XYZ file of C-alpha atoms in Angstrom:
318
model
C 25.440 -17.018 -11.445
C 26.432 -15.421 -8.505
C 26.949 -17.482 -5.273
C 26.601 -14.678 -2.830
C 23.872 -15.619 -0.295
C 21.217 -12.593 0.279
C 20.557 -12.702 3.953
C 20.520 -10.025 6.773
C 19.372 -6.325 6.497
C 19.008 -5.256 2.674
C 17.922 -1.866 2.579
C 15.521 -0.895 -0.404
C 17.648 1.916 -1.479
C 16.040 5.434 -1.617
C 16.936 7.265 -4.918
C 17.703 11.038 -4.308
C 16.854 13.749 -6.887
C 18.187 17.251 -7.307
C 15.757 20.131 -7.279
C 15.628 19.887 -10.897
C 14.708 16.212 -10.907
C 17.967 14.666 -11.965
C 19.506 11.734 -10.254
C 21.661 12.946 -7.599
C 24.678 10.643 -7.492
C 26.532 12.705 -4.657
C 23.739 12.088 -2.277
C 23.101 8.390 -3.282
C 26.826 7.707 -2.747
C 26.790 9.433 0.782
C 23.767 7.281 1.497
C 24.979 4.010 0.333
C 28.000 4.564 2.124
C 26.198 5.452 5.316
C 24.173 2.277 5.334
C 27.384 0.013 4.466
C 29.270 1.449 7.129
C 26.332 0.726 9.560
C 26.867 -2.965 8.669
C 23.957 -3.701 6.294
C 24.368 -6.995 4.474
C 23.284 -6.163 0.948
C 21.492 -3.379 -0.917
C 18.552 -3.345 -3.238
C 18.213 -0.618 -5.687
C 15.438 0.175 -7.897
C 12.928 -1.122 -5.650
C 9.659 0.803 -4.785
C 11.434 3.097 -2.605
C 14.204 3.357 -5.386
C 11.562 4.934 -7.980
C 11.855 1.901 -10.268
C 8.593 2.582 -11.979
C 9.178 6.273 -12.232
C 12.530 5.745 -13.954
C 13.311 5.691 -17.559
C 15.413 2.977 -19.099
C 18.310 5.321 -19.200
C 17.737 6.662 -15.568
C 17.483 2.927 -14.452
C 20.824 1.996 -15.928
C 22.399 5.290 -14.551
C 21.282 4.456 -11.084
C 22.307 0.561 -11.145
C 25.653 1.412 -12.636
C 26.290 4.055 -9.696
C 25.428 1.690 -7.149
C 27.740 -0.959 -8.533
C 30.588 1.515 -8.747
C 29.888 2.770 -5.299
C 29.348 -0.445 -3.520
C 32.349 -2.110 -5.180
C 31.796 -5.346 -4.225
C 31.615 -4.686 -0.418
C 28.082 -6.292 -0.175
C 25.593 -8.022 -2.466
C 23.387 -5.785 -4.896
C 19.907 -6.808 -5.961
C 18.347 -4.726 -8.745
C 14.651 -4.221 -9.265
C 13.628 -5.324 -12.752
C 9.991 -4.447 -12.548
C 7.620 -3.871 -15.435
C 4.410 -4.581 -16.991
C 5.205 -7.672 -19.031
C 7.963 -10.330 -19.616
C 10.061 -8.876 -22.346
C 10.487 -5.758 -20.704
C 11.592 -7.298 -17.467
C 14.000 -9.393 -19.440
C 15.441 -6.085 -20.951
C 16.047 -4.852 -17.670
C 17.488 -7.952 -16.231
C 19.928 -8.148 -19.229
C 21.287 -4.611 -18.177
C 21.279 -5.516 -14.599
C 23.218 -8.614 -15.291
C 25.729 -6.444 -17.836
C 26.440 -4.095 -14.831
C 27.304 -6.858 -12.311
C 24.233 -7.304 -10.256
C 24.215 -10.256 -7.781
C 20.404 -10.797 -8.158
C 17.378 -9.420 -9.567
C 13.917 -8.633 -7.965
C 10.701 -9.224 -10.078
C 7.142 -8.678 -9.347
C 4.206 -10.173 -11.175
C 3.424 -8.615 -14.466
C 0.911 -5.912 -14.245
C -1.492 -3.701 -16.318
C -2.471 -6.579 -18.459
C -3.400 -8.788 -15.581
C -3.487 -12.549 -16.183
C -4.226 -15.515 -13.763
C -1.737 -17.593 -11.871
C -0.558 -19.649 -14.922
C 0.606 -16.331 -16.624
C 2.298 -15.348 -13.771
C 4.054 -18.623 -13.095
C 5.073 -18.445 -16.860
C 6.338 -15.051 -16.492
C 8.871 -16.194 -13.946
C 10.013 -19.276 -15.666
C 10.856 -17.246 -18.958
C 12.664 -14.701 -17.089
C 14.819 -17.523 -15.447
C 15.391 -19.109 -18.731
C 16.731 -15.763 -20.136
C 18.754 -14.543 -17.094
C 21.761 -16.022 -15.340
C 21.101 -14.287 -11.968
C 19.172 -15.399 -8.927
C 15.698 -13.890 -9.000
C 13.894 -12.930 -5.953
C 9.987 -12.712 -6.465
C 8.487 -9.341 -5.054
C 5.246 -9.915 -3.483
C 3.651 -6.444 -3.345
C -0.111 -6.781 -4.147
C -0.915 -3.150 -3.575
C 1.155 -2.164 -6.462
C 0.591 -5.172 -9.032
C -2.953 -6.227 -7.593
C -2.066 -9.863 -7.122
C -1.016 -11.750 -3.963
C 1.694 -14.323 -4.984
C 0.515 -17.620 -3.589
C 2.651 -19.621 -1.166
C 2.240 -22.886 -3.014
C 3.371 -21.019 -6.444
C 6.565 -19.544 -4.656
C 7.387 -23.014 -3.060
C 7.102 -24.658 -6.538
C 9.276 -22.138 -8.135
C 11.912 -22.417 -5.290
C 12.051 -26.292 -5.331
C 12.505 -26.308 -8.918
C 15.179 -23.412 -8.680
C 13.458 -21.132 -10.921
C 13.496 -18.315 -7.877
C 15.947 -18.077 -5.166
C 14.006 -16.101 -2.741
C 10.911 -13.981 -1.727
C 10.799 -10.169 -0.914
C 7.500 -10.081 0.772
C 6.000 -6.442 1.174
C 2.491 -8.170 1.030
C 1.558 -6.980 4.671
C -0.013 -10.490 5.054
C 2.006 -11.829 8.132
C -0.204 -14.851 8.239
C 0.787 -15.955 4.834
C 4.445 -14.963 5.593
C 4.281 -17.535 8.624
C 2.803 -20.223 6.536
C 5.401 -19.699 3.774
C 8.187 -19.897 6.336
C 7.048 -23.104 7.650
C 6.529 -24.612 4.401
C 10.089 -23.449 3.197
C 11.619 -24.976 6.432
C 9.909 -28.351 5.741
C 11.061 -28.327 2.311
C 14.668 -27.737 3.201
C 15.096 -24.043 2.829
C 15.025 -23.675 -1.009
C 13.999 -20.020 -0.658
C 15.629 -17.101 1.010
C 12.789 -15.239 2.568
C 13.056 -11.526 3.211
C 10.289 -9.358 5.042
C 9.724 -5.608 3.825
C 7.386 -4.920 6.560
C 9.284 -2.654 8.674
C 7.056 -2.400 11.958
C 6.963 -6.297 12.553
C 10.425 -7.706 11.490
C 10.545 -9.218 14.956
C 7.644 -11.187 14.048
C 9.272 -12.402 10.824
C 12.338 -13.230 12.480
C 10.381 -15.374 14.930
C 8.909 -17.125 11.971
C 12.447 -17.899 10.476
C 12.948 -15.095 7.988
C 16.460 -14.945 6.509
C 16.605 -11.156 6.609
C 14.708 -7.795 6.104
C 14.301 -5.275 3.416
C 13.024 -2.307 5.357
C 12.894 1.094 3.818
C 13.238 2.660 7.165
C 16.798 1.315 7.045
C 17.743 4.277 4.741
C 16.899 6.536 7.757
C 18.397 4.494 10.742
C 20.525 1.346 9.410
C 22.177 0.811 12.725
C 18.871 -0.097 14.586
C 17.988 -2.948 11.980
C 21.722 -4.164 11.923
C 21.533 -4.227 15.966
C 18.058 -6.313 15.747
C 19.620 -8.750 13.157
C 22.655 -9.320 15.368
C 20.414 -9.848 18.312
C 18.153 -12.252 16.190
C 21.395 -14.321 15.443
C 22.351 -14.309 18.944
C 18.738 -15.302 20.051
C 18.473 -12.334 22.166
C 14.832 -11.971 21.763
C 14.275 -9.380 24.388
C 16.717 -7.009 22.368
C 15.162 -8.011 19.060
C 11.572 -6.754 20.510
C 13.125 -3.632 22.173
C 14.702 -2.549 19.069
C 11.523 -3.164 16.970
C 9.407 -0.999 19.430
C 12.101 1.810 18.920
C 12.086 1.405 15.066
C 8.087 1.226 14.968
C 7.925 4.592 16.636
C 10.529 5.934 14.330
C 8.370 4.718 11.577
C 5.751 7.047 12.572
C 7.264 9.814 10.159
C 5.114 8.142 7.461
C 1.910 8.698 9.704
C 2.278 12.272 11.046
C 2.007 14.151 7.827
C -1.176 15.715 6.549
C -2.442 15.809 3.041
C -0.161 13.353 1.763
C -1.088 9.874 0.503
C 0.462 6.573 -0.823
C 4.128 7.137 -2.280
C 4.249 10.882 -1.298
C 3.674 9.949 2.324
C 5.675 7.007 2.654
C 8.987 7.378 0.444
C 8.434 11.069 0.823
C 8.796 10.841 4.494
C 11.856 8.960 4.036
C 13.452 11.346 1.706
C 12.413 14.258 3.993
C 13.996 12.402 6.926
C 17.289 11.892 4.848
C 17.253 15.490 4.001
C 17.009 16.715 7.602
C 19.749 14.234 8.789
C 21.983 15.851 6.068
C 22.170 12.697 3.698
C 20.341 14.183 1.015
C 20.349 17.481 -0.366
C 16.730 17.724 -1.370
C 13.385 15.822 -0.676
C 12.246 16.257 -4.476
C 9.877 13.672 -5.406
C 9.523 12.156 -9.136
C 6.585 13.669 -11.008
C 3.532 13.994 -10.338
C 4.404 13.522 -6.631
C 4.682 16.375 -4.745
C 7.620 16.929 -1.986
C 6.597 17.220 1.446
C 6.957 20.867 2.949
C 6.092 23.369 5.585
C 4.376 21.667 8.717
C 4.921 18.097 7.494
C 8.683 18.619 7.444
C 8.188 19.862 11.001
C 6.336 17.120 11.921
C 8.926 14.357 10.607
C 11.413 16.759 12.388
C 9.896 16.164 15.717
C 9.748 12.400 15.205
C 13.537 12.378 14.474
C 14.152 14.383 17.470
C 12.065 12.046 19.636
C 14.022 9.106 18.502
C 17.505 10.696 19.177
C 18.580 11.194 15.564
C 18.284 14.853 15.666
C 19.050 17.094 18.528
C 16.798 19.931 19.828
C 18.435 22.510 17.332
C 17.829 19.922 14.579
C 21.263 18.745 14.246
C 22.060 15.192 13.126
C 23.273 13.069 16.246
C 25.678 10.498 15.381
C 24.369 7.012 16.515
C 26.446 4.556 18.899
C 29.525 3.226 17.030
C 29.084 5.478 13.803
């Protein structure tokens, strides 16, 4: 099993597509190198932002293999192994292990919904089958169940899971989980996926963040992490205020909902920044266009990532 510690800023990598819907490995490499050059501490491929549930098995392998080639050991790589039931997740996990992943990220099973006993058995069976650290992915909006803190702590104390990627949006539960984790001797690495309140999660004792917005501005989240490590809470808050304003790229569009508004905004921003060639979305999601692209451009300009002419502005230190 890998001994790499997963902590710090670990962006969930957005998957670029060509205009014809193929995996755009050139843009993917540009994006990964941009984030690693900015100082991120790991990457998470095939998460929600990475189109894991939109991808065939062949596409998942293609993306994972490309990530391992591009990253080349510079930072740890987590791979999302997300599917409806246990056997399918184990199949994905074996591919991730074969290709050299440093850990896997797993949700509760979905579609055939069960109770907490079935969810616990799901994680235990994966742990028995795979020799990789498992991060439990708490994302109730997609799988229709909130992973309880006592279940996560039990699995953590017994070594079944190595950490939690929390995208529940439930900051109270995350605070309680952080306190319980500390009291138990910190068996879990706790990562928040809540882009707008990373500062609060750090105050609670989080081990890192998994912000989709770090695809757009990795430097800001790295600066925030460095300030957290230095105990400079004023800088942590100030950076969060700036990033929260940048996150408005997901709220300024009209007529777009859910995945199309969120990941669609990230893809559009990356296209405007010259990182992606296209903001093409996986079918049946429609890409943002027209006034929605203009609205995102205006937010990027206000944040100083684009100049008045719409040209990318190199961030400090880039």
